[in-house]
Coordinates of C-alpha atoms and ligand atoms in Angstrom, one line a residue:
Chain R
M20 CA 101.1 120.1 61.4
L21 CA 103.5 123.0 62.0
H22 CA 106.8 123.0 60.3
I23 CA 109.2 124.6 62.9
Y24 CA 112.6 126.0 62.2
C25 CA 114.9 125.1 65.1
P26 CA 117.6 127.8 65.4
H27 CA 120.0 125.3 67.0
C28 CA 119.6 122.5 64.4
A29 CA 119.3 125.2 61.7
E30 CA 116.6 123.3 59.8
Y31 CA 112.8 122.8 59.6
R32 CA 111.4 119.9 61.7
E33 CA 108.0 118.5 62.2
E34 CA 105.9 119.7 65.1
E35 CA 105.9 116.2 66.5
E36 CA 109.6 116.7 67.5
F37 CA 108.8 119.7 69.7
R38 CA 107.0 120.5 73.0
P39 CA 105.4 123.9 73.7
K40 CA 106.4 125.4 77.0
G41 CA 104.2 128.4 77.3
E42 CA 105.0 132.1 77.5
A43 CA 108.5 133.2 76.8
H44 CA 110.6 136.0 78.4
I45 CA 109.5 135.5 81.9
A46 CA 112.1 137.0 84.1
R47 CA 112.7 135.5 87.6
P48 CA 112.6 138.3 90.3
V49 CA 116.2 139.2 91.0
E50 CA 115.5 139.3 94.8
P51 CA 112.9 136.6 95.6
E52 CA 113.2 137.5 99.4
A53 CA 112.2 141.1 98.7
T54 CA 109.4 140.2 96.3
S55 CA 105.8 140.6 97.4
D56 CA 103.6 137.5 97.5
E57 CA 101.5 139.0 94.8
D58 CA 104.5 139.6 92.4
W59 CA 105.8 136.2 93.2
G60 CA 102.4 134.6 92.5
N61 CA 102.2 136.5 89.2
Y62 CA 105.7 135.3 88.3
L63 CA 104.9 131.7 89.1
F64 CA 101.4 131.2 87.9
F65 CA 100.0 134.0 85.8
R66 CA 100.5 133.8 82.0
K67 CA 99.4 135.9 79.1
N68 CA 96.8 134.3 76.8
P69 CA 96.7 136.8 73.9
R70 CA 94.6 136.6 70.8
G71 CA 97.2 137.3 68.0
L72 CA 100.9 137.7 68.3
H73 CA 102.5 135.7 71.1
H74 CA 106.1 134.9 72.1
E75 CA 106.4 131.4 73.3
L76 CA 109.1 129.1 74.7
W77 CA 109.5 125.8 72.8
Y78 CA 111.6 122.7 73.4
H79 CA 113.1 120.5 70.7
A80 CA 112.4 117.3 72.6
A81 CA 113.3 114.7 69.9
G82 CA 116.1 116.7 68.3
C83 CA 118.8 118.8 70.0
R84 CA 116.8 119.1 73.3
K85 CA 117.4 122.8 73.5
F86 CA 114.9 125.5 74.3
F87 CA 114.2 128.4 71.9
N88 CA 111.5 131.0 71.3
I89 CA 108.8 131.3 68.7
T90 CA 106.8 134.4 67.7
R91 CA 103.4 132.9 66.7
D92 CA 100.0 134.1 65.9
T93 CA 97.5 132.3 68.1
V94 CA 94.7 133.0 65.7
S95 CA 96.2 131.9 62.4
Y96 CA 98.9 129.7 63.9
Q97 CA 101.4 131.4 61.6
I98 CA 105.0 131.3 62.9
H99 CA 106.6 134.7 62.3
E100 CA 110.1 133.8 63.6
T101 CA 112.1 131.5 65.8
Y102 CA 115.1 132.7 67.9
K103 CA 117.4 131.5 70.6
V104 CA 116.9 132.1 74.3
G105 CA 118.6 135.3 75.3
Q106 CA 117.7 137.0 72.0
Q107 CA 114.9 139.4 71.5
P108 CA 112.0 139.0 69.0
S109 CA 112.1 141.2 65.9
V110 CA 108.3 140.7 65.2
T111 CA 106.4 142.4 68.1
K112 CA 103.0 144.1 68.6
Q113 CA 104.8 147.4 68.9
A114 CA 106.8 146.8 65.7
S115 CA 103.7 145.8 63.7
S116 CA 101.6 148.7 65.1
S117 CA 104.4 151.3 64.3
K118 CA 104.6 149.7 60.8
G119 CA 100.9 150.2 60.5
A120 CA 101.2 153.8 61.6
A121 CA 103.9 154.5 59.0
K122 CA 101.7 153.4 56.2
Chain U
M12 CA 143.3 116.5 83.2
S13 CA 140.4 116.2 85.6
E14 CA 140.2 114.6 89.0
I15 CA 137.3 112.3 88.3
A16 CA 137.2 108.7 89.4
Q17 CA 136.5 106.8 86.2
M18 CA 134.8 103.4 86.4
D19 CA 135.1 100.6 83.8
L20 CA 131.5 99.7 83.2
N21 CA 132.4 96.8 80.9
P22 CA 132.6 93.5 82.8
R23 CA 135.0 92.2 80.1
G24 CA 134.0 88.5 80.1
A25 CA 133.7 88.2 83.9
V26 CA 130.0 88.5 83.7
K27 CA 127.8 87.5 80.7
S28 CA 127.0 90.5 78.7
E29 CA 123.6 90.7 77.0
S30 CA 122.8 93.1 74.2
P31 CA 119.5 95.0 74.6
L32 CA 118.1 92.7 72.0
A33 CA 119.1 89.5 73.8
M34 CA 115.5 88.6 74.6
A35 CA 113.9 89.9 71.4
R36 CA 111.9 87.5 69.3
V37 CA 111.3 87.6 65.6
N38 CA 107.5 87.4 65.0
V39 CA 107.4 88.0 61.3
A40 CA 108.0 85.9 58.2
L41 CA 111.6 86.4 57.1
A42 CA 113.1 86.4 53.6
S43 CA 115.1 83.3 52.9
S44 CA 118.4 85.3 52.4
A45 CA 119.8 88.8 52.6
R46 CA 119.8 88.8 48.8
D47 CA 116.0 88.3 48.6
A48 CA 115.3 91.0 51.2
G49 CA 114.4 94.6 50.7
V50 CA 115.7 95.3 54.2
V51 CA 118.4 93.5 56.1
V52 CA 118.5 94.2 59.8
R53 CA 121.6 93.6 61.8
E54 CA 122.5 94.6 65.3
K55 CA 126.0 96.0 66.1
P56 CA 126.0 95.2 69.8
F57 CA 128.4 96.1 72.6
L58 CA 130.0 99.1 70.8
G59 CA 131.5 101.9 72.9
H60 CA 129.1 104.8 73.2
L61 CA 130.2 108.1 74.9
V62 CA 128.3 111.3 75.3
L63 CA 130.6 114.3 75.2
R64 CA 129.5 117.8 76.4
G65 CA 131.7 120.9 76.0
N66 CA 132.1 124.3 74.5
A67 CA 132.5 124.1 70.8
Q68 CA 133.8 127.6 70.7
D69 CA 136.8 126.5 72.9
E70 CA 139.8 125.8 70.6
A71 CA 141.5 123.7 73.3
F72 CA 138.4 121.5 73.7
R73 CA 138.1 120.9 69.9
G74 CA 141.9 120.3 69.6
G75 CA 141.8 117.8 72.5
V76 CA 139.0 115.8 71.0
E77 CA 140.7 115.7 67.6
R78 CA 144.0 114.5 69.2
V79 CA 142.2 111.6 70.9
L80 CA 139.9 110.5 68.2
G81 CA 141.7 111.6 65.1
L82 CA 138.5 113.3 63.8
A83 CA 137.5 116.9 63.7
L84 CA 134.6 117.7 66.0
P85 CA 131.5 118.5 63.9
L86 CA 130.3 122.0 64.7
A87 CA 126.8 121.8 63.3
L88 CA 124.0 119.4 62.4
G89 CA 125.1 117.5 59.3
P90 CA 127.7 114.9 58.3
V91 CA 128.8 112.5 61.1
A92 CA 132.6 112.6 61.4
R93 CA 133.6 109.0 60.7
D94 CA 136.6 106.8 60.2
E95 CA 135.3 103.5 59.0
S96 CA 138.6 101.7 59.1
R97 CA 139.0 102.5 62.9
G98 CA 135.3 102.2 63.7
V99 CA 135.3 105.6 65.2
S100 CA 132.6 108.3 64.7
I101 CA 131.5 111.6 66.2
Q102 CA 128.0 112.9 65.7
W103 CA 126.7 116.4 66.5
M104 CA 123.7 116.1 68.7
S105 CA 123.2 119.6 69.9
P106 CA 125.4 122.8 70.1
D107 CA 127.3 121.4 73.1
E108 CA 126.8 117.7 72.8
W109 CA 128.2 114.9 70.7
L110 CA 127.7 111.1 70.4
I111 CA 131.0 109.3 70.1
V112 CA 131.0 105.6 69.0
V113 CA 134.1 103.5 69.3
P114 CA 134.7 99.8 68.7
A115 CA 133.5 97.3 71.3
G116 CA 135.6 97.4 74.5
L117 CA 137.4 100.6 73.7
E118 CA 135.0 103.0 75.6
F119 CA 137.0 102.9 78.8
E120 CA 140.3 103.9 77.1
A121 CA 138.6 106.4 74.9
E122 CA 137.0 108.1 77.9
A123 CA 140.3 108.0 79.8
A124 CA 142.1 109.5 76.8
L125 CA 139.5 112.3 76.6
R126 CA 139.9 113.0 80.3
R127 CA 143.7 113.2 79.9
E128 CA 143.5 115.7 77.0
L129 CA 140.5 117.8 78.0
S130 CA 140.3 120.4 80.8
G131 CA 137.9 122.9 82.1
H132 CA 134.1 122.7 81.8
Y133 CA 133.3 119.5 79.9
A134 CA 131.7 116.1 80.6
V135 CA 132.1 112.6 79.2
M136 CA 129.5 109.9 79.9
N137 CA 129.8 106.3 79.1
T138 CA 126.4 105.2 77.8
S139 CA 127.5 102.0 76.2
G140 CA 125.2 99.8 78.3
G141 CA 122.2 102.1 77.6
Q142 CA 122.0 101.9 73.9
T143 CA 122.7 99.7 70.8
V144 CA 123.1 100.2 67.1
L145 CA 120.9 98.6 64.4
E146 CA 122.2 98.6 60.9
L147 CA 119.6 98.6 58.1
T148 CA 120.7 97.8 54.6
G149 CA 118.9 97.2 51.3
P150 CA 117.0 99.0 48.6
K151 CA 113.8 99.4 50.7
V152 CA 115.3 100.9 53.8
R153 CA 114.3 104.4 52.8
E154 CA 110.7 103.3 52.3
L155 CA 110.8 101.6 55.7
L156 CA 112.1 104.7 57.4
M157 CA 109.3 106.7 55.8
K158 CA 106.9 104.6 57.8
C159 CA 108.7 105.2 61.0
T160 CA 109.8 108.8 61.3
P161 CA 108.4 112.2 60.4
Y162 CA 111.9 113.3 59.4
D163 CA 112.4 113.7 55.6
V164 CA 114.6 110.8 54.5
H165 CA 114.7 111.9 50.8
P166 CA 118.3 112.4 49.6
R167 CA 117.6 116.1 49.3
A168 CA 117.1 116.4 53.0
F169 CA 119.1 113.3 54.1
P170 CA 122.3 112.9 52.1
V171 CA 124.8 110.1 52.7
G172 CA 126.8 110.9 55.8
K173 CA 124.2 112.9 57.6
G174 CA 123.1 112.0 61.2
I175 CA 120.1 113.4 63.1
S176 CA 117.8 112.4 66.0
S177 CA 114.1 112.5 65.6
V178 CA 110.8 110.8 66.5
F179 CA 110.9 107.2 65.6
A180 CA 107.9 104.9 65.9
K181 CA 106.4 107.2 68.6
G182 CA 109.7 106.8 70.5
S183 CA 113.0 108.3 69.5
A184 CA 116.1 107.3 67.7
V185 CA 119.3 108.6 66.2
I186 CA 119.3 108.0 62.5
R187 CA 122.4 108.0 60.4
R188 CA 122.8 107.5 56.7
V189 CA 126.1 105.7 56.1
D190 CA 125.7 104.9 52.5
E191 CA 123.0 105.1 49.7
E192 CA 121.4 101.9 51.0
R193 CA 123.0 101.6 54.4
W194 CA 121.6 103.3 57.5
E195 CA 122.2 103.1 61.2
L196 CA 119.9 103.6 64.1
V197 CA 121.2 104.3 67.6
I198 CA 118.4 103.2 70.0
R199 CA 118.0 103.2 73.7
R200 CA 118.1 100.0 75.7
S201 CA 114.6 100.5 77.1
F202 CA 113.1 101.0 73.7
A203 CA 115.2 98.4 71.9
D204 CA 112.8 95.5 72.1
Y205 CA 109.8 97.6 71.0
L206 CA 111.6 99.3 68.2
Y207 CA 113.1 96.0 66.9
S208 CA 109.6 94.5 66.8
W209 CA 108.2 97.6 65.1
I210 CA 111.0 97.6 62.5
L211 CA 110.6 93.9 61.6
D212 CA 106.8 94.4 61.4
A213 CA 107.1 97.5 59.2
A214 CA 109.8 95.8 57.0
E215 CA 107.9 92.6 56.5
E216 CA 106.1 93.9 53.4
F217 CA 109.5 94.6 51.7
G218 CA 111.0 91.3 52.6
V219 CA 113.1 91.4 55.7
F220 CA 116.2 89.4 56.7
V221 CA 117.8 89.4 60.1
A222 CA 121.6 89.0 59.7
P223 CA 123.7 87.7 62.6
A224 CA 125.0 90.4 64.9
E225 CA 128.5 91.7 64.0
P226 CA 131.0 89.8 66.2
A227 CA 133.3 92.0 68.3
G228 CA 136.5 90.1 67.5
S229 CA 139.2 90.6 70.1
A230 CA 142.2 90.3 67.8
E231 CA 140.8 92.9 65.4
R232 CA 140.0 95.0 68.4
R233 CA 143.6 95.2 69.6
I234 CA 144.7 96.6 66.2
V235 CA 142.0 99.2 66.2
R236 CA 142.9 100.1 69.8
E237 CA 146.5 100.9 68.9
V238 CA 145.4 103.1 66.0
A239 CA 142.4 104.6 67.6
V240 CA 143.6 105.5 71.1
E241 CA 147.3 104.8 71.4
G242 CA 148.4 105.9 68.0
H243 CA 148.3 109.6 68.7
Ligands
ZN9 ZN1 117.0 121.5 67.4

């Protein structure tokens, strides 16, 4: 069982209280009318499925019923951080690779 | 002041009111008295339940709620704001949502008073008919709750006064710790029958007693009304 920190309730809760909602940070095309079918299809249906670091949208279904984001490792299941919608992750592939390069 | 038609959902005696547990049957062996029981279950039916939505950062919103209910709006998960003598409480449910409980029959006036005092982007919903309160008292309630919810009910995580909502018996419930050995569950009408059966079944091993539902006395109600809604 994952122990997930809800940034709205500001405490750790059991995984059972949450629902995963897939990839986070998917921006809706600003002008749907001017968007090509291919781009619209990609926006609606195509999702990343990375091995490793992933930013996901989660829903605190049994608690505050708010959405928030999780940076999670899909291999180890380790949760690196949780943050509110509208905020940016601090743990990213770029951040970890630049950290690796600095070493 | 908002221009919203407000409807009194309480039939006030014209139609027979039934609590969500009106048809519930007790299917377990009961303790012979409350004193012999590890868990005493009692429904507090017909209370006024309001769901309030609004902007917690808005000072006017917070001030309006406080003027009407005489309690400060809680701004984070934690203690439920509560005035036991007036039977009024406000619980933080999410950053922009609160559960207000007022004495039976006062929900219409409480909603009207909130609409008088609040303006701008907010919402008040009367959900009194949709949920009910179960009070659990006794030395074994904490152990009972451990069988029902994944939430940590140890005093370290769940001190007296705190209120949360979580998974409960594969459904959901609002759980409030009123005292060391006194807890409240706010449960939905559609789950009430099932959760009641679950709780009695889970509590049977500790000795369970079902106390009669708290009567909603009309004389007492009037006094509370003056203080709760008209006193400000
Ligand atoms: Zn939450």
